[in-house]
XYZ file of C-alpha atoms in Angstrom:
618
model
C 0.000 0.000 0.000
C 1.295 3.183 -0.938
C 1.644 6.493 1.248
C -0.984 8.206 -1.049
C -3.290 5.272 -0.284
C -2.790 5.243 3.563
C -3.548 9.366 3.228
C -7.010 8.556 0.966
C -7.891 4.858 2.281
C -11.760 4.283 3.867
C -11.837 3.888 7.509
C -15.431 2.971 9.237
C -15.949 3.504 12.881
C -12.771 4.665 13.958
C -11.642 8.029 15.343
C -8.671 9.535 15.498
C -7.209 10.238 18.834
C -8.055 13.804 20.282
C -5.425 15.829 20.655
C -4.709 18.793 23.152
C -5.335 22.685 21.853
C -2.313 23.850 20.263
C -1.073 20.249 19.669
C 0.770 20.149 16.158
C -0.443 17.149 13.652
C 2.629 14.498 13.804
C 4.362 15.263 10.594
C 3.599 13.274 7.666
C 0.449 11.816 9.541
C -1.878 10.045 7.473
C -4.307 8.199 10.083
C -6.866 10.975 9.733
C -10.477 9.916 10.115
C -13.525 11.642 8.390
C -16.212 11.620 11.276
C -15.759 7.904 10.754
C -15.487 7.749 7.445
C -12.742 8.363 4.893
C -12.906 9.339 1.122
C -11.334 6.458 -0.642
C -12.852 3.069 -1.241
C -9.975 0.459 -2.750
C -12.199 -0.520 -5.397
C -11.619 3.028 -6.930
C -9.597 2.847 -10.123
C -5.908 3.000 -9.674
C -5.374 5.851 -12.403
C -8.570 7.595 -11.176
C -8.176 11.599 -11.312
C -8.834 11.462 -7.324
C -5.854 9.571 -6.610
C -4.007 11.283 -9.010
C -4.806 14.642 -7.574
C -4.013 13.054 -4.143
C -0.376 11.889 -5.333
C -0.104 15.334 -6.232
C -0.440 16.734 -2.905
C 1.351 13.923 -1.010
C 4.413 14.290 -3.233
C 4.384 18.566 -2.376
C 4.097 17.758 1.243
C 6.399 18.935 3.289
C 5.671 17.762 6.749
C 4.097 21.003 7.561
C 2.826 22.694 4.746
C 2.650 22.292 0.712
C 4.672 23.375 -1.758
C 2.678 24.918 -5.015
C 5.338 22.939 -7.024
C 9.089 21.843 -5.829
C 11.133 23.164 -8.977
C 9.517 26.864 -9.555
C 7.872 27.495 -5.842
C 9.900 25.933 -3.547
C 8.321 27.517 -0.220
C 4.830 27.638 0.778
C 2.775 31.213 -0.324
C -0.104 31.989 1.285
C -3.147 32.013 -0.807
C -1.813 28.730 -2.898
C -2.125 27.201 1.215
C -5.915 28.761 1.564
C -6.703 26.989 -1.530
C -4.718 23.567 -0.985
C -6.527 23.588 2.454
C -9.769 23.661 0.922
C -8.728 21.183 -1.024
C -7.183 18.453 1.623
C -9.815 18.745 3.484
C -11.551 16.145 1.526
C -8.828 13.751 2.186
C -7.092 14.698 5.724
C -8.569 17.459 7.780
C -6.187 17.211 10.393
C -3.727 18.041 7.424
C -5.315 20.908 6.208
C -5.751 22.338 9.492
C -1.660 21.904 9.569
C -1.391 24.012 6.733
C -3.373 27.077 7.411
C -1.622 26.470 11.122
C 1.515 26.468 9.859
C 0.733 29.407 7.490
C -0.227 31.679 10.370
C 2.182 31.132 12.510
C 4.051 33.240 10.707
C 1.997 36.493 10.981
C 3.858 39.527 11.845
C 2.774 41.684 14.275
C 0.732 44.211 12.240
C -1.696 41.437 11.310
C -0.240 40.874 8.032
C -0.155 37.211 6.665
C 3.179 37.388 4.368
C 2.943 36.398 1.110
C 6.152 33.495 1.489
C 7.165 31.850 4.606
C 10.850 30.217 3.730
C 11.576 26.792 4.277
C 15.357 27.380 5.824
C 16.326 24.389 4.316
C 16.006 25.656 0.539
C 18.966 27.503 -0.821
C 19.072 31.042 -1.074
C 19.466 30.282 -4.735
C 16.579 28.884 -5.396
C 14.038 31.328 -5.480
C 13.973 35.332 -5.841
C 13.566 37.063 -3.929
C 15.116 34.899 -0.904
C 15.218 35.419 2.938
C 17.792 37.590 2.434
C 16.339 40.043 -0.484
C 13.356 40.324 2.266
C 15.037 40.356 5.424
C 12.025 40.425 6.746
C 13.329 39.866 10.451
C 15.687 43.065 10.430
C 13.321 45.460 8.391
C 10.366 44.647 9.535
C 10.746 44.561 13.329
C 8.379 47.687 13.577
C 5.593 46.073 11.513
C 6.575 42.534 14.195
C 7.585 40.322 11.815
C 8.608 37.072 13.470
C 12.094 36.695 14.715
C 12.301 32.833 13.960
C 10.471 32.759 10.602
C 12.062 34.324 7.714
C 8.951 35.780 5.035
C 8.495 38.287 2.306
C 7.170 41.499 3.693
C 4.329 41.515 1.263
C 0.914 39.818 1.849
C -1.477 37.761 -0.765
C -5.189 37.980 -1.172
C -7.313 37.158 2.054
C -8.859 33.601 1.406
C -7.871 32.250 4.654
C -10.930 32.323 6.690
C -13.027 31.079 4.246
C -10.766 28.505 3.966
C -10.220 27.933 8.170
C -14.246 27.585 7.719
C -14.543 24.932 5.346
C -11.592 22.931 7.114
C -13.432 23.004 10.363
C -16.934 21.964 8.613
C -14.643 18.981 6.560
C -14.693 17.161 10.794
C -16.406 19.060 13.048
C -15.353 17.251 15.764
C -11.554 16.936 15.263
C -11.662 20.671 14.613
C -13.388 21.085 18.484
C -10.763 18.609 19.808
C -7.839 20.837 18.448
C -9.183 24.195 19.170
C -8.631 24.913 15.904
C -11.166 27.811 15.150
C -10.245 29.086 18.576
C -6.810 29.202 17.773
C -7.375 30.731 14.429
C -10.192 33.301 15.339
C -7.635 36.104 16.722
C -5.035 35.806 14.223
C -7.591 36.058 11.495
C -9.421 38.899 13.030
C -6.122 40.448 13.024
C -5.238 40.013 9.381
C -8.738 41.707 8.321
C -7.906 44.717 10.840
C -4.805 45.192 9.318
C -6.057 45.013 5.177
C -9.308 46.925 6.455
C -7.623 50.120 8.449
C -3.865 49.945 7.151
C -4.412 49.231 3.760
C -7.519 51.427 3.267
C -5.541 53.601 1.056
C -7.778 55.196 -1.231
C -10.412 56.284 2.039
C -13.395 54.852 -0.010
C -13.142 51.444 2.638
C -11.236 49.073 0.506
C -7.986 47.560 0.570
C -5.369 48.803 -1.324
C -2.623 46.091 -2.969
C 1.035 48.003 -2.414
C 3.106 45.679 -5.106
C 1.464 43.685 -8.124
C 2.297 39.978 -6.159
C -0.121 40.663 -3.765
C -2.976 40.555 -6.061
C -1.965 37.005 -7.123
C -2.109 37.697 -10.489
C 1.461 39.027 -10.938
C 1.208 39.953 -14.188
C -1.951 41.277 -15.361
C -2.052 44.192 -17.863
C -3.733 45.555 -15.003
C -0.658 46.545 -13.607
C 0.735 48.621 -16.551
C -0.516 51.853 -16.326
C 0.696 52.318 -12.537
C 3.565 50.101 -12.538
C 5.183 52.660 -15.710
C 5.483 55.433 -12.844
C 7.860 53.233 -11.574
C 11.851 53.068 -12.114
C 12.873 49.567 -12.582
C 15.954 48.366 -10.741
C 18.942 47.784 -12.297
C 18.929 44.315 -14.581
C 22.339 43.022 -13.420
C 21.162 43.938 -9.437
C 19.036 40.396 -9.382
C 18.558 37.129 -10.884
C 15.814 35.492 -11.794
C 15.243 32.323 -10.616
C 12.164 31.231 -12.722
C 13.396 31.649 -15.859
C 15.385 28.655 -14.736
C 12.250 26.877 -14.689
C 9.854 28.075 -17.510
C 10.068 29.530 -21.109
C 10.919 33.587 -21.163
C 8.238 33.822 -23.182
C 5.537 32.626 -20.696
C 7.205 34.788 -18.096
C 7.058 38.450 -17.111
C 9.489 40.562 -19.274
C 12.510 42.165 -17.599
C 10.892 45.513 -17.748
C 8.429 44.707 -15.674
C 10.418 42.451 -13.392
C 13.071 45.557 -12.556
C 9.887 47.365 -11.570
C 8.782 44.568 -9.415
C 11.976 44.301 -7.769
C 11.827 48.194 -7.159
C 8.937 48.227 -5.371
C 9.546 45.742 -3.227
C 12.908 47.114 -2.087
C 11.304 50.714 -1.253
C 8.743 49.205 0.570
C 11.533 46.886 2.828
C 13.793 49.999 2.870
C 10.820 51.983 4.322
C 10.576 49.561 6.987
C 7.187 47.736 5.016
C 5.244 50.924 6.156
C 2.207 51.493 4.042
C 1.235 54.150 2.194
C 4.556 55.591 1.026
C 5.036 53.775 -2.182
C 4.519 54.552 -5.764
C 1.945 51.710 -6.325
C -1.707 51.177 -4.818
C -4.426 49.269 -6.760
C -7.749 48.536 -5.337
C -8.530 45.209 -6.890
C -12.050 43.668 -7.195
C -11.217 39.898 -6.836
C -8.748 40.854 -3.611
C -11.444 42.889 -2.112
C -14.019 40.469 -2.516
C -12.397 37.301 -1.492
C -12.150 39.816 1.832
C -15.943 40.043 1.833
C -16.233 36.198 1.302
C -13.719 35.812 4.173
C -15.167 38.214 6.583
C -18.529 36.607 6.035
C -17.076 33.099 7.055
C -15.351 35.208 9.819
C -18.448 35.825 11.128
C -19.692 31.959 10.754
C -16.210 31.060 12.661
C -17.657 33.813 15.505
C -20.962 32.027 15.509
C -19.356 28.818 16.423
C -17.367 30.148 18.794
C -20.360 31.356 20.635
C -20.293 35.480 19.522
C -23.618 36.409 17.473
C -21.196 37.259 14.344
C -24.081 39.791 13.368
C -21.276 42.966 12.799
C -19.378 40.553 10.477
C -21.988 40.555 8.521
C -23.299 43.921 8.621
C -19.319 44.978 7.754
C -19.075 42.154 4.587
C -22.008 44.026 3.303
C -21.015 47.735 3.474
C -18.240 46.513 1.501
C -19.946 44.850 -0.641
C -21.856 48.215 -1.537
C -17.901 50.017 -1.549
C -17.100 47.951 -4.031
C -19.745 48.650 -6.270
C -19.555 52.191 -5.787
C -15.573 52.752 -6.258
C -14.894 49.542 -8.531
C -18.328 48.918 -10.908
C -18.345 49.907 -14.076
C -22.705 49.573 -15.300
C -22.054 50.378 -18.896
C -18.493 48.086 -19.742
C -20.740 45.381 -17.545
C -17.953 44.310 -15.010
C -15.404 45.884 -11.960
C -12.248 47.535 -12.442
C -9.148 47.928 -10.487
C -8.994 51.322 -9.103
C -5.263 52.885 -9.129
C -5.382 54.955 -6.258
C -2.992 57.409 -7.238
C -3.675 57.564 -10.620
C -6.558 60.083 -12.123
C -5.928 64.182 -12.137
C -3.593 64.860 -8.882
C -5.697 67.905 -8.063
C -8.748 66.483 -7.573
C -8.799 62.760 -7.914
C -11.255 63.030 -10.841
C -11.550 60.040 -12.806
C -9.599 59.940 -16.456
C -8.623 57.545 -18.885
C -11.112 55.571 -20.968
C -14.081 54.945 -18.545
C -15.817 57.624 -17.234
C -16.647 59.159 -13.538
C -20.226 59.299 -14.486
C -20.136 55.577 -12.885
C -19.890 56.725 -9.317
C -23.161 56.968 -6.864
C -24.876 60.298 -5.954
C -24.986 58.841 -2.334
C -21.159 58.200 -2.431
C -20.656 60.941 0.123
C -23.479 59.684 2.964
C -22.109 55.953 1.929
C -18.897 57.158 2.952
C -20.192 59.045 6.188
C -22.621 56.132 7.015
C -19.372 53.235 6.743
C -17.461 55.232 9.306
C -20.041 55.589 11.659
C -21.346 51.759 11.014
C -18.012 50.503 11.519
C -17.083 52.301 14.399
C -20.163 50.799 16.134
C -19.502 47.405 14.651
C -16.347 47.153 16.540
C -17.924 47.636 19.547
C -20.771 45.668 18.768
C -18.466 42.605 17.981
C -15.823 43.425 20.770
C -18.871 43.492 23.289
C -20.553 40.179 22.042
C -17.480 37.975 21.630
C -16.570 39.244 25.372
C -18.840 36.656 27.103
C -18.383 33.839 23.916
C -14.719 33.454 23.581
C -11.897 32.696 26.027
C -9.942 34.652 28.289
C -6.468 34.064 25.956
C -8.775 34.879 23.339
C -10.289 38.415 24.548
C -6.220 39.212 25.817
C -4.939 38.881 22.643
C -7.678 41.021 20.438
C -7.548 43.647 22.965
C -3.789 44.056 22.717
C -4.031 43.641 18.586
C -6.617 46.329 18.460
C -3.917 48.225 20.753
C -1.213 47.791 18.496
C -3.725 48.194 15.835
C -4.258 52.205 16.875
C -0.730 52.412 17.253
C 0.288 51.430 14.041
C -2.759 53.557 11.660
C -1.732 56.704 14.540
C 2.289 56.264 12.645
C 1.112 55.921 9.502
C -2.048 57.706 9.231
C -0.223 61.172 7.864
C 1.573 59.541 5.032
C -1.902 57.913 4.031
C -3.415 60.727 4.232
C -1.590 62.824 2.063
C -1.765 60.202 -0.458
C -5.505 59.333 -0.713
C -7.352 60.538 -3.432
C -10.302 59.261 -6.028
C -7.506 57.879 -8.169
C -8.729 56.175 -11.613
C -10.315 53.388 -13.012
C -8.331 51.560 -15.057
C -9.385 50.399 -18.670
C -8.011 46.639 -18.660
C -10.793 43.574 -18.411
C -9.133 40.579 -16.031
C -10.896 37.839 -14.657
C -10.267 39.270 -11.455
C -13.622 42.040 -12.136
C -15.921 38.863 -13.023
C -14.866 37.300 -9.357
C -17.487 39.370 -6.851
C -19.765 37.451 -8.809
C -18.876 34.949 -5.337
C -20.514 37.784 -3.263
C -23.900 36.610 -1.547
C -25.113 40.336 -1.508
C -24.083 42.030 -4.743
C -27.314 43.179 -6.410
C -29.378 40.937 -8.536
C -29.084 43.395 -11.671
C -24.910 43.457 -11.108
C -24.838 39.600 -10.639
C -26.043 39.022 -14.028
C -24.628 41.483 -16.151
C -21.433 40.220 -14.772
C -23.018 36.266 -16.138
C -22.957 37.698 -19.069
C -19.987 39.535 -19.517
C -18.042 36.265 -18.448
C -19.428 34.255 -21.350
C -19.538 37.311 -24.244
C -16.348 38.317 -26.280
C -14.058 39.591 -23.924
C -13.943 36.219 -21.777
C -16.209 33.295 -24.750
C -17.243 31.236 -21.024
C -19.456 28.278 -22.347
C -18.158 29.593 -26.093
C -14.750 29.785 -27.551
C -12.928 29.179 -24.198
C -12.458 26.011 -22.461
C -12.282 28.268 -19.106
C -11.962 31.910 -18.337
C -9.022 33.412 -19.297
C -7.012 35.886 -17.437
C -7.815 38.895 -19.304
C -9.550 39.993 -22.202
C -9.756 37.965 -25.190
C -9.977 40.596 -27.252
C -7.160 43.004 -25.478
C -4.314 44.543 -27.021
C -1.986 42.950 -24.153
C -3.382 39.335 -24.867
C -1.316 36.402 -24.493
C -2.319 32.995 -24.322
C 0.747 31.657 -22.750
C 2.325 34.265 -20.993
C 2.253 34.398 -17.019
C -1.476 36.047 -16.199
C -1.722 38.115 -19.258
C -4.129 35.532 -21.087
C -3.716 32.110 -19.822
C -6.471 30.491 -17.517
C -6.571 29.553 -13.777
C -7.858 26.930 -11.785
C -8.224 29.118 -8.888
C -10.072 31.782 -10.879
C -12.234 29.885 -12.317
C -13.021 27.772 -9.331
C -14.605 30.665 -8.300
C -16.662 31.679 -11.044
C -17.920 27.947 -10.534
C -18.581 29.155 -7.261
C -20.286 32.448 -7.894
C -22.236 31.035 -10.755
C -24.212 28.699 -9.314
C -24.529 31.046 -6.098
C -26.583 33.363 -8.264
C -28.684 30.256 -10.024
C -26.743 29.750 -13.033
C -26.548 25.868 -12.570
C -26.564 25.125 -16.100
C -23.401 27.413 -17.030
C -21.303 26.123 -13.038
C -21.913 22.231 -14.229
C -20.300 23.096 -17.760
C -17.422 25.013 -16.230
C -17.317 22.220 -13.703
C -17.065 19.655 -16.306
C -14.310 21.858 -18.411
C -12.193 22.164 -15.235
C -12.194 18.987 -14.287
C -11.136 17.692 -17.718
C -8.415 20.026 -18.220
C -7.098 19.033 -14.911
C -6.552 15.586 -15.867
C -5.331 16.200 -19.713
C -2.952 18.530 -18.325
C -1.158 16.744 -15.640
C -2.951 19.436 -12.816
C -1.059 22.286 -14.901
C -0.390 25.464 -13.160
C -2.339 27.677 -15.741
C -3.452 26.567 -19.173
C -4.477 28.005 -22.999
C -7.536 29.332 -22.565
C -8.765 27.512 -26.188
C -6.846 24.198 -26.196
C -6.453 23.599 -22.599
C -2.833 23.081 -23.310
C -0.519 22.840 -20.338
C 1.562 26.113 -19.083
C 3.973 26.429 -16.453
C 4.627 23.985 -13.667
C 3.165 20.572 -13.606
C 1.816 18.966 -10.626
C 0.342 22.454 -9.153
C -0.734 21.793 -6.005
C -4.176 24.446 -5.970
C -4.863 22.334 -9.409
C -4.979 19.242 -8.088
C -6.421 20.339 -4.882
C -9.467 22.183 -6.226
C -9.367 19.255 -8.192
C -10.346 17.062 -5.083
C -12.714 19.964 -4.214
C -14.464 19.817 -7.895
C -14.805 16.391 -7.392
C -16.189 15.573 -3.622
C -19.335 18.674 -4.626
C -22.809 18.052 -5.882
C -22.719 18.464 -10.104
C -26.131 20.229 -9.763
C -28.694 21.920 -8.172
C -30.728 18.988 -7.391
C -28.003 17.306 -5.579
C -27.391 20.039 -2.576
C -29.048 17.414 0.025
C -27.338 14.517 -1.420
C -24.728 12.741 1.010
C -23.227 10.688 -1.316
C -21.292 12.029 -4.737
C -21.172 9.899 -7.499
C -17.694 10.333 -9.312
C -18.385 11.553 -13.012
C -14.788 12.237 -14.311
C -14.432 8.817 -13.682
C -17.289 7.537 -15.010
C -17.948 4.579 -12.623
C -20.667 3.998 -10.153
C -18.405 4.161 -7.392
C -19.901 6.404 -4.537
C -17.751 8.723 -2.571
C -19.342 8.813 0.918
C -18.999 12.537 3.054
C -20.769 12.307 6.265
C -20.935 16.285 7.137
C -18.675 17.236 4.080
C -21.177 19.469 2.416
C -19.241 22.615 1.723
C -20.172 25.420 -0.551
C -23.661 23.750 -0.284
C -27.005 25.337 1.017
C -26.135 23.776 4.946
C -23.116 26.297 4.687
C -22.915 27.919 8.015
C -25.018 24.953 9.603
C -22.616 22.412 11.769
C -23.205 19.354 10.717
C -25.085 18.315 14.045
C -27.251 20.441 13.830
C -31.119 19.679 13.450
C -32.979 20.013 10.600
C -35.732 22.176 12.333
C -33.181 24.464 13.958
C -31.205 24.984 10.429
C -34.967 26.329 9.159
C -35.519 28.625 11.827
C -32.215 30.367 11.321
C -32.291 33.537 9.565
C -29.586 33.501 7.088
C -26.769 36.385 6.585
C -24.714 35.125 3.775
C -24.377 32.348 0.715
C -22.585 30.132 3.323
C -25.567 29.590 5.529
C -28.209 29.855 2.137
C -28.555 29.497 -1.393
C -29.187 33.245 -1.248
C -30.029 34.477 -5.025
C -31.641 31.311 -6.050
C -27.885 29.274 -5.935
C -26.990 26.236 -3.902
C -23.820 27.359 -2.937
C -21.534 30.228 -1.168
């Protein structure tokens, strides 16, 4: 029996032992249990696209954490780990809990989650920018960057409580047994005070990205117009790693890789303060997997005891932020927002779209957000009080203390520098992804449907899956790094937010296209967004984890209640048995113990309790 076998193999009636709160998993466990019950039956072909996907992970395993691939990303980054959570869940929730674990114990101070925590035993040659490029321990003691972790100084977008949620809901129980949403609740509630009051950069309530990598998609046209105010570092001051691993013309160009480099060494120089730099972008798909998060932040509360209600009421004033600073009604889609871009005297919109786009009531929206959230916080700070532990209460007092301190240093810089800024006129995938949001308006929701499968993106048409950016675009490139190709990740969620907003039809055909190109790919790391044809690394771990996600979820609409999954890509009659795996379904937010009657009486906040807007899932 092989080690991916021991990870996947069916166990009935057997629990794993409890372990004490703050008790690492052993590493390289594989004798997790599934409330009983464990996703692999050995009559399951051996080739089967499961057990591929699981080889996948197994072989990226560290002993801690996952690697997205061992040649290209050596170290674990922190959004790949959100989605590899989700992912492992399916097959060892004790590991996925490990991950995000692991993941987080590397948040600095401030709040931040950093983009790469650095396995020590990689050389420094491996990867740029390395440990010591960062030197994240030395210059960024006054953000609190750990002393015993090296990291970049940079973060990645915000998927992790969404991701902490669906681990717990994957075993219930072991997740109780650990303290594992106890453990996470602070440090996540810290990450979301730092992105919501430190990175509010353009004053309109959303986060601001301070270097292109933190978007995730490092190379979007998107960046263009704000990266050219940038000077690029000198060529012969670096080395690039990946081109050691991929084609230079699937890469980003030179040009833009000085001007990466730049930016990152200002902001290190400056001590990884924000608001100094040359770069902010508000970015719709960042800003709304923050929303998705802080709604599943407020689901983590609710288990914890705390009503979770100012959570809510927060995921949806940014919900309506984002339509007022980032929509776009007549192009049909959102827009990144570069904050310091636009007419420096009065932040008026230029460039190709318009200002007409903004809302009469953006003033008393702004006025009514700082008000609302100033009483949130004390609405949530008061409720938790009585809910969580003592350790617990201790250590979000003394973040929201360090909190003040750090917006009170930098709140003059950011300041200065917050204007209107400017839309700018470049379609990615990442304005089609707060189609994931359980409160964006009906009208929005589908205009956004059907942007994703016109022209500019040919979903259900000419396009296997949704590319990176526009189809039609001058900067199109079907090959090169996030400037064409297509993502698992990014199209995961449009699965996601399609059939949230009743579009079953269209989330079973992407479905179906993503799990195919997964397995005629070899789980590639990004694909052509026609042929499907693999790009990049092989073996990605998100791939083959989402993978495993695609495959353990109900095809359609009809199946939400269904316990067992019936394994198409396989095409067997093999049944995949989930007793309380039923994420992204309408139970979201429910724990699996609870009672039918008191799951109806609930009144519902967000798509991970409902199937608000006529979907199944959240």
């Amino acid at each position: 029996m092989d080690r991916t076998t021991q990870l996947t193999i069916r166990r009935t009636g057997t629990t794993a032992p409890a372990r004490t709160s703050g008790s690492p998993a052993p590493p390289g466990s594989h004798e997790i249990t599934h409330s009983g019950a464990h996703v692999y039956d050995p009559d399951r072909p051996t080739g089967s696209l499961h057990l591929r996907a699981a080889r996948v992970l197994e072989g990226n395993w560290t002993g801690t954490s996952t690697v997205p691939s061992h040649g290209l990303y050596p170290h674990q980054w922190s959004w790949d780990s959100a989605f590899i959570a989700i992912g492992l869940r399916h097959l060892s929730p004790l590991r996925a809990q490990t991950e995000l674990e692991t993941l987080l114990g590397a948040q600095w101070g401030d709040g931040r989650i950093p983009h790469i925590v650095f396995n020590p035993s990689v050389p420094l040659d491996a990867y740029f920018p390395s440990p010591d490029f960062w030197r994240s321990s030395t210059a960024g003691r006054a953000a609190g960057a750990p002393r015993t972790v090296q990291t970049s100084g940079i973060v990645q977008p915000p998927v992790h409580a969404l991701a902490a949620w669906l681990v717990h809901q994957a075993d219930p129980g072991l997740s109780r047994s650990r303290s594992f949403l106890s453990r996470m609740y602070p440090r996540l509630a810290a990450w979301h005070r730092y992105l919501l009051h430190r990175r509010d950069l353009g004053g309109g309530g959303l986060a601001s990205v301070v270097h292109p990598w933190e978007q995730g998609m490092d190379n979007s046209p998107c960046w263009d117009a704000p990266l050219s105010r940038v000077t690029p570092a000198a060529p012969r001051s670096f080395r690039r790693a990946d081109l050691d691993h991929g084609s230079a013309e699937d890469r980003p160009t030179d040009l833009d890789y000085g001007r990466y480099v730049r930016l990152a060494t200002d902001y290190r120089d400056g001590g990884y303060a924000d608001g100094a730099g040359e770069f902010a972008v508000e970015d719709p798909a960042f800003n709304a997997l923050l929303i998705a998060s802080e709604h599943a932040l407020a689901a983590i509360a609710q288990e914890l005891g705390a009503a979770g209600t100012a959570r809510h009421a927060r995921a949806e004033r940014l919900t309506a932020a984002l339509v007022e600073r980032l929509w776009d009604p007549t192009e049909g889609m959102f827009f990144c927002r570069d904050v310091y871009g636009g007419d420096a005297r009065d932040g008026s919109e230029s460039g190709a779209l318009g200002s007409d786009r903004r809302s009469p009531e953006s003033g008393a929206l702004d006025s009514e957000r700082r008000s609302s959230e100033s009483g949130a916080h004390g609405s949530e700070r008061g409720s938790r009080s009585g809910a969580l532990a003592p350790e617990q209460r201790s250590t979000e007092s003394s973040a929201h203390a360090s909190e003040r301190r750090s917006r009170q240093s930098g709140a003059h810089a950011s300041e200065q520098r917050s204007r209107a800024g400017a839309l700018i006129p470049e379609r990615s995938v990442a304005g089609l992804l707060p189609l994931i949001l359980p409160a964006l308006p009906r009208d929005i929701a589908a205009t956004l449907v059907r942007t994703a499968g016109g022209p500019h993106f040919g979903l259900g048409g000419i396009a296997r899956l949704a590319p990176s950016y526009d189809l039609t675009g001058h900067a199109f490139d079907p090959h090169r790094y996030w400037r064409g190709p297509a993502w698992f990740n990014t199209n995961w969620l449009l699965e996601r937010g399609l059939r949230l907003h009743g579009e079953h039809g269209r989330a079973e055909e992407l479905r179906a296209a993503l799990l195919e190109t997964a397995d005629t790919s070899g789980f590639a790391e990004y694909v052509d967004p026609y042929t499907g044809e693999a790009c990049g690394a092989l073996g990605f771990s998100w791939t083959a984890a989402l993978t495993l996600d695609l495959l353990h979820e109900p095809a359609r609409a009809d199946q939400a209640d269904r316990v067992d999954r019936v394994d198409r890509v396989d095409q067997s009659t093999h049944v995949v048995s989930h007793p309380g795996h039923r994420a992204f379904d309408k139970a979201q937010g429910t724990p699996p113990h609870t009672s039918h009657a008191s799951h109806t009486t609930h009144t519902p906040h967000s798509s991970f309790e409902t199937g608000a807007k006529g979907g199944d899932r959240g």
